[in-house]
Short mmCIF file of C-alpha atoms (C1' of nucleotides) in Angstrom, two decimals:
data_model
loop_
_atom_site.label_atom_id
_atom_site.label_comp_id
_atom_site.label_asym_id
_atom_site.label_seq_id
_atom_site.Cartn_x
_atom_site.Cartn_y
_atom_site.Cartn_z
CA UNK U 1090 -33.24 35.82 17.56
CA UNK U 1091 -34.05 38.99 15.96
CA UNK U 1092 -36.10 41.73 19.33
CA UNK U 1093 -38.27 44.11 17.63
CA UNK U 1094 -36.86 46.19 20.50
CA UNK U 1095 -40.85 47.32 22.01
CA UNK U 1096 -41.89 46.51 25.16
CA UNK U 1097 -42.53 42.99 26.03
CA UNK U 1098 -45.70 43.62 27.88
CA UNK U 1099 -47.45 42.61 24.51
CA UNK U 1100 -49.90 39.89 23.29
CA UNK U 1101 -51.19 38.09 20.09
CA UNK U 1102 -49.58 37.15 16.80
CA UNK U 1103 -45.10 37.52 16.31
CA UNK U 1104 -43.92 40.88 15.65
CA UNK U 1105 -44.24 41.95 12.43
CA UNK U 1106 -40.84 42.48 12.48
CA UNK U 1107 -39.87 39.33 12.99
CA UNK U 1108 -39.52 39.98 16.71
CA UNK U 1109 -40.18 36.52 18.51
CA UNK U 1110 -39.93 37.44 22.24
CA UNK U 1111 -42.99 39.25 22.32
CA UNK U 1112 -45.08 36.07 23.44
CA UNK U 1113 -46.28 37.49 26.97
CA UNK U 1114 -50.15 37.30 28.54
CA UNK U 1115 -52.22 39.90 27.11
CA UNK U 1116 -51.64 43.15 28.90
CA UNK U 1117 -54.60 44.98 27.87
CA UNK U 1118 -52.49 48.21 27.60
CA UNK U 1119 -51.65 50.20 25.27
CA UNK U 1120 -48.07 48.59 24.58
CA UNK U 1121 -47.37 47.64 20.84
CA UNK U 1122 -50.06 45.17 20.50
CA UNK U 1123 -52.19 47.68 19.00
CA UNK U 1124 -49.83 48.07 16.49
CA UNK U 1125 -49.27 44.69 15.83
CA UNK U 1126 -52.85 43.88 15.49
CA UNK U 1127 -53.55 46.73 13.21
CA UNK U 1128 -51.12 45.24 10.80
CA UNK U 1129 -52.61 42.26 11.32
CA UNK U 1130 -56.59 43.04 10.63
CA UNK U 1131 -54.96 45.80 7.38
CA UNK U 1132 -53.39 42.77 6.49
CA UNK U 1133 -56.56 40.31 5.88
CA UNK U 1134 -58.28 43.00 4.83
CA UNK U 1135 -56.11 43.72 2.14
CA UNK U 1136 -55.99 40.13 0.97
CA UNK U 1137 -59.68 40.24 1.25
CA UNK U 1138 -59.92 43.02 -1.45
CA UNK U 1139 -58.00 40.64 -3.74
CA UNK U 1140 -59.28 37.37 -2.90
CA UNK U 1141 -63.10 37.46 -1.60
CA UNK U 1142 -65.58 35.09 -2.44
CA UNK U 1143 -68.48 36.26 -4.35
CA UNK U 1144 -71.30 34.81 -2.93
CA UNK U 1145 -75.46 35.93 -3.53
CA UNK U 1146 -76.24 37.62 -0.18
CA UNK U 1147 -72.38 39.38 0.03
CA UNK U 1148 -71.68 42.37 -1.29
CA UNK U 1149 -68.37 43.04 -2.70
CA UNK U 1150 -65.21 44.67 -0.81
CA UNK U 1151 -65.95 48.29 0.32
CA UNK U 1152 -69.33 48.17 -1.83
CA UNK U 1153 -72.49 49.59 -0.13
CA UNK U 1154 -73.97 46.45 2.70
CA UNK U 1155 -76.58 44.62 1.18
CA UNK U 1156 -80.20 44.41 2.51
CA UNK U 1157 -80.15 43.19 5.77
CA UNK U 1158 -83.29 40.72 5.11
CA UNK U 1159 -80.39 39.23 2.77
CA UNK U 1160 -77.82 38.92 5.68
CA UNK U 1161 -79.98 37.40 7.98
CA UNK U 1162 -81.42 34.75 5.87
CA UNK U 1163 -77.98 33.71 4.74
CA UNK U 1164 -76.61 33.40 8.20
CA UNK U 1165 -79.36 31.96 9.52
CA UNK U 1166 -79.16 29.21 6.63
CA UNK U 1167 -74.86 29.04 7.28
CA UNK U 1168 -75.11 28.24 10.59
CA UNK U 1169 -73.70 24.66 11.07
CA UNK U 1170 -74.06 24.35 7.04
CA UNK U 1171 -72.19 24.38 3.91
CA UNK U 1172 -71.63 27.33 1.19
CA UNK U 1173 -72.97 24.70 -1.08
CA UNK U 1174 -75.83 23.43 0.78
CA UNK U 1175 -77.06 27.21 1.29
CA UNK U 1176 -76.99 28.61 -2.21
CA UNK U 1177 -80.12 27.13 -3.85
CA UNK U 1178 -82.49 27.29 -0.48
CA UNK U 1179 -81.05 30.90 -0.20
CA UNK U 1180 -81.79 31.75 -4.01
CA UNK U 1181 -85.52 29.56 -3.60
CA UNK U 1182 -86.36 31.87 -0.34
CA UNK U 1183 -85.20 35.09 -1.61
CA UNK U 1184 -86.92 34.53 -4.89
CA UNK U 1185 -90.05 33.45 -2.87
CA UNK U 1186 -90.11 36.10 -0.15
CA UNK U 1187 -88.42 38.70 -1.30
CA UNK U 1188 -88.67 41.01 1.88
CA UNK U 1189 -88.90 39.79 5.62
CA UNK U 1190 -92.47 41.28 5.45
CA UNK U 1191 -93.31 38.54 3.11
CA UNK U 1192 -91.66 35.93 5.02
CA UNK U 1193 -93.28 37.34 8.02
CA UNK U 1194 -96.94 36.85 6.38
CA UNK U 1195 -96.51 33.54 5.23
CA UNK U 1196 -97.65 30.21 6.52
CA UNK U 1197 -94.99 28.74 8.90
CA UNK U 1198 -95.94 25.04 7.18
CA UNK U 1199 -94.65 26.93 3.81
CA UNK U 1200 -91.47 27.87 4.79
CA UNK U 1201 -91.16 24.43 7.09
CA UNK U 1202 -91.08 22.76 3.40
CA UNK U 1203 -89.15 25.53 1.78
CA UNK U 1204 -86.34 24.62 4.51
CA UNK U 1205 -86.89 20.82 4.25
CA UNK U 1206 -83.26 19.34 3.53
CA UNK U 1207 -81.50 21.91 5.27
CA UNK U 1208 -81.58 20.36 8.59
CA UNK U 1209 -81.46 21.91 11.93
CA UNK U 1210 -85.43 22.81 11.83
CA UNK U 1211 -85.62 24.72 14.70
CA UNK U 1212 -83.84 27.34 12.21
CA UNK U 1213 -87.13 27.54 10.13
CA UNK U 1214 -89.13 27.77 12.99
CA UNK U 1215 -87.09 30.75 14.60
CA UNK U 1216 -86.97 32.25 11.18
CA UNK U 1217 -90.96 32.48 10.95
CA UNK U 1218 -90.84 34.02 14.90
CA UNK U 1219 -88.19 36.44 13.94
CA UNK U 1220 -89.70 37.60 10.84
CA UNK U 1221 -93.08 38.38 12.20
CA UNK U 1222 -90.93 40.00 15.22
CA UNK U 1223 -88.88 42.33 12.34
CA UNK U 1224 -92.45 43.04 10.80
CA UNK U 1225 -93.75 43.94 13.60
CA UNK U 1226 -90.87 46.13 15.01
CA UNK U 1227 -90.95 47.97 11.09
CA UNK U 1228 -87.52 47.02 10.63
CA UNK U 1229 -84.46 44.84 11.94
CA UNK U 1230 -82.80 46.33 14.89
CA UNK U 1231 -79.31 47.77 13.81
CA UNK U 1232 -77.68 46.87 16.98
CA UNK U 1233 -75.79 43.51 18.36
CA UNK U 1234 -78.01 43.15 21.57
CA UNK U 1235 -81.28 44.23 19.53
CA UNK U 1236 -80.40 41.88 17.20
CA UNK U 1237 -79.75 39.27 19.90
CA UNK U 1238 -83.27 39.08 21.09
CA UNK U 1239 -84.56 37.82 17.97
CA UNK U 1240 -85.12 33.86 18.02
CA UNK U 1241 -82.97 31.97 16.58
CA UNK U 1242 -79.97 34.90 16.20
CA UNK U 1243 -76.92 34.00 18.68
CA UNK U 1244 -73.75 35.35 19.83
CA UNK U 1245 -72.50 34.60 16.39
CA UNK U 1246 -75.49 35.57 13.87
CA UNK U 1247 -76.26 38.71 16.15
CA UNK U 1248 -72.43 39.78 16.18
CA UNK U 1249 -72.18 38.43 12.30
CA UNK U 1250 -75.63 40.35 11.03
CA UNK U 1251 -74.63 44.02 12.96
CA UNK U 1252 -71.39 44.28 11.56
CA UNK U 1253 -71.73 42.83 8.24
CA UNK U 1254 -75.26 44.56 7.31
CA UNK U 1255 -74.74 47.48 9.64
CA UNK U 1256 -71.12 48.60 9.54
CA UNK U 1257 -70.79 47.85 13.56
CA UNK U 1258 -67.71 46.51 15.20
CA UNK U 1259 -68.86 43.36 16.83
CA UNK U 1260 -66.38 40.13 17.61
CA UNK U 1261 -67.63 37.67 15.02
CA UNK U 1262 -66.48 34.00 16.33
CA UNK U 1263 -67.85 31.21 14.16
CA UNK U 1264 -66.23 28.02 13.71
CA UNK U 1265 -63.51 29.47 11.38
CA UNK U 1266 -62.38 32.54 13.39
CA UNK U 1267 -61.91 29.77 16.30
CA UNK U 1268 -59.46 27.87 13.89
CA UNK U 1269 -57.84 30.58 12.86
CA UNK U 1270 -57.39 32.71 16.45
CA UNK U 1271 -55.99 29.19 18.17
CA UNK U 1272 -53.52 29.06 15.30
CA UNK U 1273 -52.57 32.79 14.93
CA UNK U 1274 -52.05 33.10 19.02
CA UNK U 1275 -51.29 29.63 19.07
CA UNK U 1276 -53.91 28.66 21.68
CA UNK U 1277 -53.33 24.71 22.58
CA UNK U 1278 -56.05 24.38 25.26
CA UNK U 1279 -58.78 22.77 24.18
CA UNK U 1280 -62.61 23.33 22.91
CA UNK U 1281 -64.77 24.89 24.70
CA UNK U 1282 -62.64 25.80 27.76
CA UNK U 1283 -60.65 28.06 25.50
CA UNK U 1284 -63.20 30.01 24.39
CA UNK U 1285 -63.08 32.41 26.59
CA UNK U 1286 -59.47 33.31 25.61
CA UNK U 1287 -60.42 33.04 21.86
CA UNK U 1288 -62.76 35.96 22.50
CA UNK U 1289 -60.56 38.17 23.83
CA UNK U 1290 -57.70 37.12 21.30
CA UNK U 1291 -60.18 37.81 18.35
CA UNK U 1292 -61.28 41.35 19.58
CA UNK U 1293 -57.73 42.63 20.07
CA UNK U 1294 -57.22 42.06 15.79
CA UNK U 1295 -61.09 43.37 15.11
CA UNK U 1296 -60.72 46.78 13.36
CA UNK U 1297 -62.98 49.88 14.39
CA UNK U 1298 -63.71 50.40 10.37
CA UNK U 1299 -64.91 47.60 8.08
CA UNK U 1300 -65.74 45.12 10.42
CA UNK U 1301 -68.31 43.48 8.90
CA UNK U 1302 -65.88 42.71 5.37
CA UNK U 1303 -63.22 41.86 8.21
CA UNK U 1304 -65.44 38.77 9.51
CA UNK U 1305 -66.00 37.92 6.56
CA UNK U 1306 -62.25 37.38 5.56
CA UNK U 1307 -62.00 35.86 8.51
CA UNK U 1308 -64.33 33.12 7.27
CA UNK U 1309 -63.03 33.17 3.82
CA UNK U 1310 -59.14 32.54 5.12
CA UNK U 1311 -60.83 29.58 7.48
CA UNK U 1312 -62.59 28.04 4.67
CA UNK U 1313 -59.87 28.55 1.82
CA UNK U 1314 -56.40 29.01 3.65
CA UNK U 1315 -56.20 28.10 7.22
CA UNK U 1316 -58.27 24.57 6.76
CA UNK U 1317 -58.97 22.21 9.34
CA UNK U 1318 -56.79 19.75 7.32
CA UNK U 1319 -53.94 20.38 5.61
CA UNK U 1320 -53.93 24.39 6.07
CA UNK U 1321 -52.32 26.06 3.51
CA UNK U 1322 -50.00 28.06 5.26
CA UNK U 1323 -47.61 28.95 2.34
CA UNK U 1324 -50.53 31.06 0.59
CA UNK U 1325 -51.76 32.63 4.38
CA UNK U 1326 -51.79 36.26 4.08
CA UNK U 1327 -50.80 35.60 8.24
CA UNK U 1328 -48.43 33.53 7.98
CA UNK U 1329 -45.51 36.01 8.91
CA UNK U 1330 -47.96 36.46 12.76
CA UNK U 1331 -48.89 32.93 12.74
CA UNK U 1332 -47.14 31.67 15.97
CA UNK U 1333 -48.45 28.37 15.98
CA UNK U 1334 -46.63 28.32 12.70
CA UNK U 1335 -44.03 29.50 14.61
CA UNK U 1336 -43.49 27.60 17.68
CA UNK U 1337 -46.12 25.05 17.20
CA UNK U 1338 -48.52 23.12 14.82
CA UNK U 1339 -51.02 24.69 12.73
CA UNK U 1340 -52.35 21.30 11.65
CA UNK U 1341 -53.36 20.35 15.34
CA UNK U 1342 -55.31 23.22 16.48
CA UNK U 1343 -57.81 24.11 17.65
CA UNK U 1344 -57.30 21.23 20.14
CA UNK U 1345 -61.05 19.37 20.72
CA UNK U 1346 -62.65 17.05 23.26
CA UNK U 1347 -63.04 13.27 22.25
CA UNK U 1348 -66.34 12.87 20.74
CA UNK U 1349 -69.41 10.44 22.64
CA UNK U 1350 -69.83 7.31 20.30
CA UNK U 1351 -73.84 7.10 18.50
CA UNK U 1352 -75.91 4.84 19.40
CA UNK U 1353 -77.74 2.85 16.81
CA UNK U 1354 -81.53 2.77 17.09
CA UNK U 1355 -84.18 0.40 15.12
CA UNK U 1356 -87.32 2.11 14.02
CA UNK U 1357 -89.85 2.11 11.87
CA UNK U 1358 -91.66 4.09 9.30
CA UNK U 1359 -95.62 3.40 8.01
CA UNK U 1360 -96.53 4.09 4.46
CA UNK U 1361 -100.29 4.00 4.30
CA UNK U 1362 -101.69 4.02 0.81
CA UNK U 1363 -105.02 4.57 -0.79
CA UNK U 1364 -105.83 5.52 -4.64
CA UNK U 1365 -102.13 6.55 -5.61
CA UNK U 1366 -101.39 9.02 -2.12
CA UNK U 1367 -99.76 8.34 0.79
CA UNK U 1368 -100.58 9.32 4.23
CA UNK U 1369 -98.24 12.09 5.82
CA UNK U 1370 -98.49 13.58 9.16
CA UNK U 1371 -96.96 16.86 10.85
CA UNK U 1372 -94.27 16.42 13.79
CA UNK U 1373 -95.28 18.12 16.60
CA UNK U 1374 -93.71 21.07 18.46
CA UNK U 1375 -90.41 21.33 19.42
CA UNK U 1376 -88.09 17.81 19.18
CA UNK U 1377 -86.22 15.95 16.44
CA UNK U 1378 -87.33 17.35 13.03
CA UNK U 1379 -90.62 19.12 15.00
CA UNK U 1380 -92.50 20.85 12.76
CA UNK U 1381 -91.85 18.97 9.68
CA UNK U 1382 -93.83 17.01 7.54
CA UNK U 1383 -93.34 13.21 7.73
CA UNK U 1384 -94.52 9.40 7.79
CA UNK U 1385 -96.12 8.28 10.74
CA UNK U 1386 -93.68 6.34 12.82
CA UNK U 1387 -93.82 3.71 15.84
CA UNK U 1388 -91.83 6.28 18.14
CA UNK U 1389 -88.44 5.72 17.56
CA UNK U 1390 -85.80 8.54 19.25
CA UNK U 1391 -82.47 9.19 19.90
CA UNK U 1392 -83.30 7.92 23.31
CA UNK U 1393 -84.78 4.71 22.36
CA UNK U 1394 -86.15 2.19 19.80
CA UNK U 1395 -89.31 2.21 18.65
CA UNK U 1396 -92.40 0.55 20.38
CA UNK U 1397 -93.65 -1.56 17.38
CA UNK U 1398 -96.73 -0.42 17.56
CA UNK U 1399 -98.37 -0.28 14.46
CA UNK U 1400 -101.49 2.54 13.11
CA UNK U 1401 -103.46 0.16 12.02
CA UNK U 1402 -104.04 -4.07 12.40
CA UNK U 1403 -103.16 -5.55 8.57
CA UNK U 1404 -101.00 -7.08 6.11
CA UNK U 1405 -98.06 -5.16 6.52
CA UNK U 1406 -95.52 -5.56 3.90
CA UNK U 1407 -91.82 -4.64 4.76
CA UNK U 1408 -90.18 -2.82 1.68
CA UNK U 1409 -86.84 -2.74 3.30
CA UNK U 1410 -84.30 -0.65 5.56
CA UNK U 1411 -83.16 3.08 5.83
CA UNK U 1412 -80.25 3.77 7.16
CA UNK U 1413 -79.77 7.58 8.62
CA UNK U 1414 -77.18 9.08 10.93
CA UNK U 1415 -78.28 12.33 12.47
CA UNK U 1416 -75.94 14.45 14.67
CA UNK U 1417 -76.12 11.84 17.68
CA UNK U 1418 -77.57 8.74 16.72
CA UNK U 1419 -77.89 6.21 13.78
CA UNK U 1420 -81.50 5.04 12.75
CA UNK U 1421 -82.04 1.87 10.58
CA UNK U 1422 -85.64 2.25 9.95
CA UNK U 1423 -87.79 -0.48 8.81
CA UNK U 1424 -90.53 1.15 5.41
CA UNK U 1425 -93.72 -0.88 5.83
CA UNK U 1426 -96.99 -0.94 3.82
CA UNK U 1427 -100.49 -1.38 3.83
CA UNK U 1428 -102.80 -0.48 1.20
CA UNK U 1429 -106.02 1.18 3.30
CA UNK U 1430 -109.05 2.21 2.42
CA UNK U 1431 -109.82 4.67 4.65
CA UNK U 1432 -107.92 6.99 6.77
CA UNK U 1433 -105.79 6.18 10.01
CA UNK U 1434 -106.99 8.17 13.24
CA UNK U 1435 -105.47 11.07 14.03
CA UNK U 1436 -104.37 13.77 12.11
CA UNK U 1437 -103.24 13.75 8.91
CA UNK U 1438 -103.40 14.16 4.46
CA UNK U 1439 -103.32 12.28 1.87
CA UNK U 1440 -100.52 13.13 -0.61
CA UNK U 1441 -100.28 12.19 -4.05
CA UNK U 1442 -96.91 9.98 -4.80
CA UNK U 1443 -96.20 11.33 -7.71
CA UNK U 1444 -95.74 14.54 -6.27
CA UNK U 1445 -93.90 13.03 -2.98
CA UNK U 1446 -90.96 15.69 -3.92
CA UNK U 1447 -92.98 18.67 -2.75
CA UNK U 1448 -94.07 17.32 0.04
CA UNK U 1449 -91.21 18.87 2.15
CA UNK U 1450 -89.82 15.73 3.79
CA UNK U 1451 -86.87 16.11 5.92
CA UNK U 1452 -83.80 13.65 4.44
CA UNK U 1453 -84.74 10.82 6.29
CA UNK U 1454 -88.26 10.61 5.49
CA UNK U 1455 -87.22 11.37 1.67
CA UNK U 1456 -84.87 8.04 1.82
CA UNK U 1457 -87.88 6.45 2.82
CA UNK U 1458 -90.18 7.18 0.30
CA UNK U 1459 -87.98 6.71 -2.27
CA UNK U 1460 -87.51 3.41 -1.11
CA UNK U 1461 -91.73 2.84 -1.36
CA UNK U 1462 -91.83 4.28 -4.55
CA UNK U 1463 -88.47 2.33 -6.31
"C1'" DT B 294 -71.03 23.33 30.90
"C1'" DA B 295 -73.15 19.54 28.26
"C1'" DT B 296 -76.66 17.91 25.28
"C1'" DT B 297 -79.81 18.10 21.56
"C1'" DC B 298 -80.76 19.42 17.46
"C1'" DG B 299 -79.55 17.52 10.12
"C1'" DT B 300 -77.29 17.06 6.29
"C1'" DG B 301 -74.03 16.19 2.56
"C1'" DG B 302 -69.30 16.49 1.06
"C1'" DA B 303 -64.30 15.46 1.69
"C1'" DC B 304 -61.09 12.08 2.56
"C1'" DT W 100 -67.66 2.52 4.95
"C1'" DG W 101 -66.50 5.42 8.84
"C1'" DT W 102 -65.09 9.79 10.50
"C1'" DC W 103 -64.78 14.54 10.52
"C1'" DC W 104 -66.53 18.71 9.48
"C1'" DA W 105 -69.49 23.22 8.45
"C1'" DA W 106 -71.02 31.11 8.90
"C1'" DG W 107 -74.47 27.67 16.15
"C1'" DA W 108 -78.74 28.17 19.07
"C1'" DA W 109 -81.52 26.75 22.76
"C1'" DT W 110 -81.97 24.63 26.94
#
DNA sequence: TATTCGTGGAC
DNA sequence: TGTCCAAGAAT
């Protein structure tokens, strides 16, 4: 086996060289791993010129950072979600609210529609707090732990948001960089213990320059190149450093805890109609789908069935089942109806059905209207 | 540290 | 159809 010949005090991806025998606890010391990890970061960043995605709130390689109103919203919105699942909610709010001093000003029920579909609605609700916040302040703070003080802004967003609308070096560790760092230092404990050492592993290969463009290669070689399935190591820019491609298996890392199984809970949903609208009231506060518009229920949760308890005494009709898996549980819920005459107690609108689309129902509540109105 | 928060696409 | 997964945060 081929010795690069440096000191084997060193840590992180294979030699360069070729050098194998470098595979020795991180030393923190100015050894060779600098080295190595400079060729490492040049080398992403270099594929990154050639290869990035172009995407609405990114700016190009080595162009000027767009607005950081932009770079908020979108990782706010990509946290936990898809590229494709972002675009047109990004392109809706931006065209909406163009600054985060019109975001700031507007009703928090507005944007808790605008977001409906999106999931994860404690997002919205953060995003309202942490525009007024930015409003207030005059403009976003330009610093990781400034940044981290806003609601709803992480470890991730705050590290993501300074270096990528900024220019600061920050360790940006999403989902991807995780994948990648296990694989490229061939980390085989598993999620979350190993956190810790995936930190440490990702800020040795962080550059001091273009840091921002450097997380976001990161996340472009996660989501294109190093996959969860099937990573495509023959087109990795890394391969060469990769030492779980090395001495180990890609495929297999990172290395995660068996998941809890989800329960399956019966519910169900009331669809109270009178003169061609339908009764919709607002979630409360701070649980499941808080905030958001929605059919009045009999109390169903993650932590139990519903109480079959029913708004109102009458003829309810059942119009069939909804089936709905959220993060931790499964809900069949049972769509019943009853033509009223006058309103339920409590709080409340009427909304028209034939403009049920705008009324900002999360997915579940969406599945069930469609199923009234079929 | 573990749990609670959505959703839609890939396979 | 079921399972896994995605630019995580808050508690």
């Amino acid at each position: 086996m081929l010795s690069c010949g440096l000191p084997l005090r060193c840590v992180g991806p294979a030699c360069p060289s070729g050098c194998l025998s470098c595979r020795f606890p991180l030393c923190g010391r100015s050894c060779h791993r600098r080295g190595v990890a400079a060729i490492v970061s040049d080398k992403l960043l270099q594929w990154y010129d050639a290869h990035a995605r172009d995407l609405p709130w990114r700016a190009r390689p080595a162009e000027p950072a767009p607005e950081p109103y932009r770079v908020w919203l979108s990782e706010v919105m990509l946290q936990q979600t898809t590229v494709a699942a972002v675009k047109p909610y990004f392109e809706a709010f931006t065209l909406r609210w163009p600054t985060v001093e019109q975001l700031a000003a507007a009703p928090e029920e507005d944007v808790m529609a605008a977001w409906a579909g999106l999931g994860y609605y404690s997002r919205a609700r953060n995003l309202v707090k942490a525009a007024r916040a930015v409003a207030e302040l005059g403009a976003f703070p330009d610093t990781e732990e400034g940044l981290r003080e806003l609601p709803g802004l992480g470890a991730y967003t705050a590290a993501a948001v300074a270096a990528i609308a900024f220019g600061r070096r920050a360790v940006v560790v999403d989902a991807n960089v995780e994948r990648v760092v296990t694989r490229l230092f061939n980390l085989t404990d598993p999620l979350p213990g190993v956190r810790k050492a995936i930190r440490t592993c990702a800020d040795t290969i962080t550059p001091e320059e273009r840091a921002g463009d450097f997380a976001q290669a990161m996340m472009d070689l996660g989501s294109s190149i190093c996959t969860a399935r099937e990573p495509k190591c023959l087109l990795c820019p890394l391969a060469n450093d990769c030492r779980a491609r090395a001495e180990g298996d890609p495929a297999a890392l990172p290395v995660k805890a068996p998941k809890k199984a989800k329960p399956v809970r019966q519910g169900r949903a009331f669809w109270l109609e009178h003169d061609g609208s339908v009764w919709l009231v607002r979630r409360d506060g701070k649980g499941m789908l808080g905030g958001m518009r929605a059919l009045p229920d009999d109390g169903w949760s993650a932590r139990g069935d519903g109480a079959d308890n029913y708004p109102v005494d009458g003829a309810w009709q059942p119009l069939g089942l909804v089936r709905h898996t959220f993060t931790h549980f499964t809900i069949e819920l049972s769509v019943e109806r009853l033509f009223v005459d006058a309103p339920p107690p409590g709080a409340g609108l009427w909304w028209p059905t034939a403009t049920i689309d705008e009324a900002g129902l999360p997915t579940l509540f969406a599945k069930a209207a469609r199923l009234a109105l079929a």
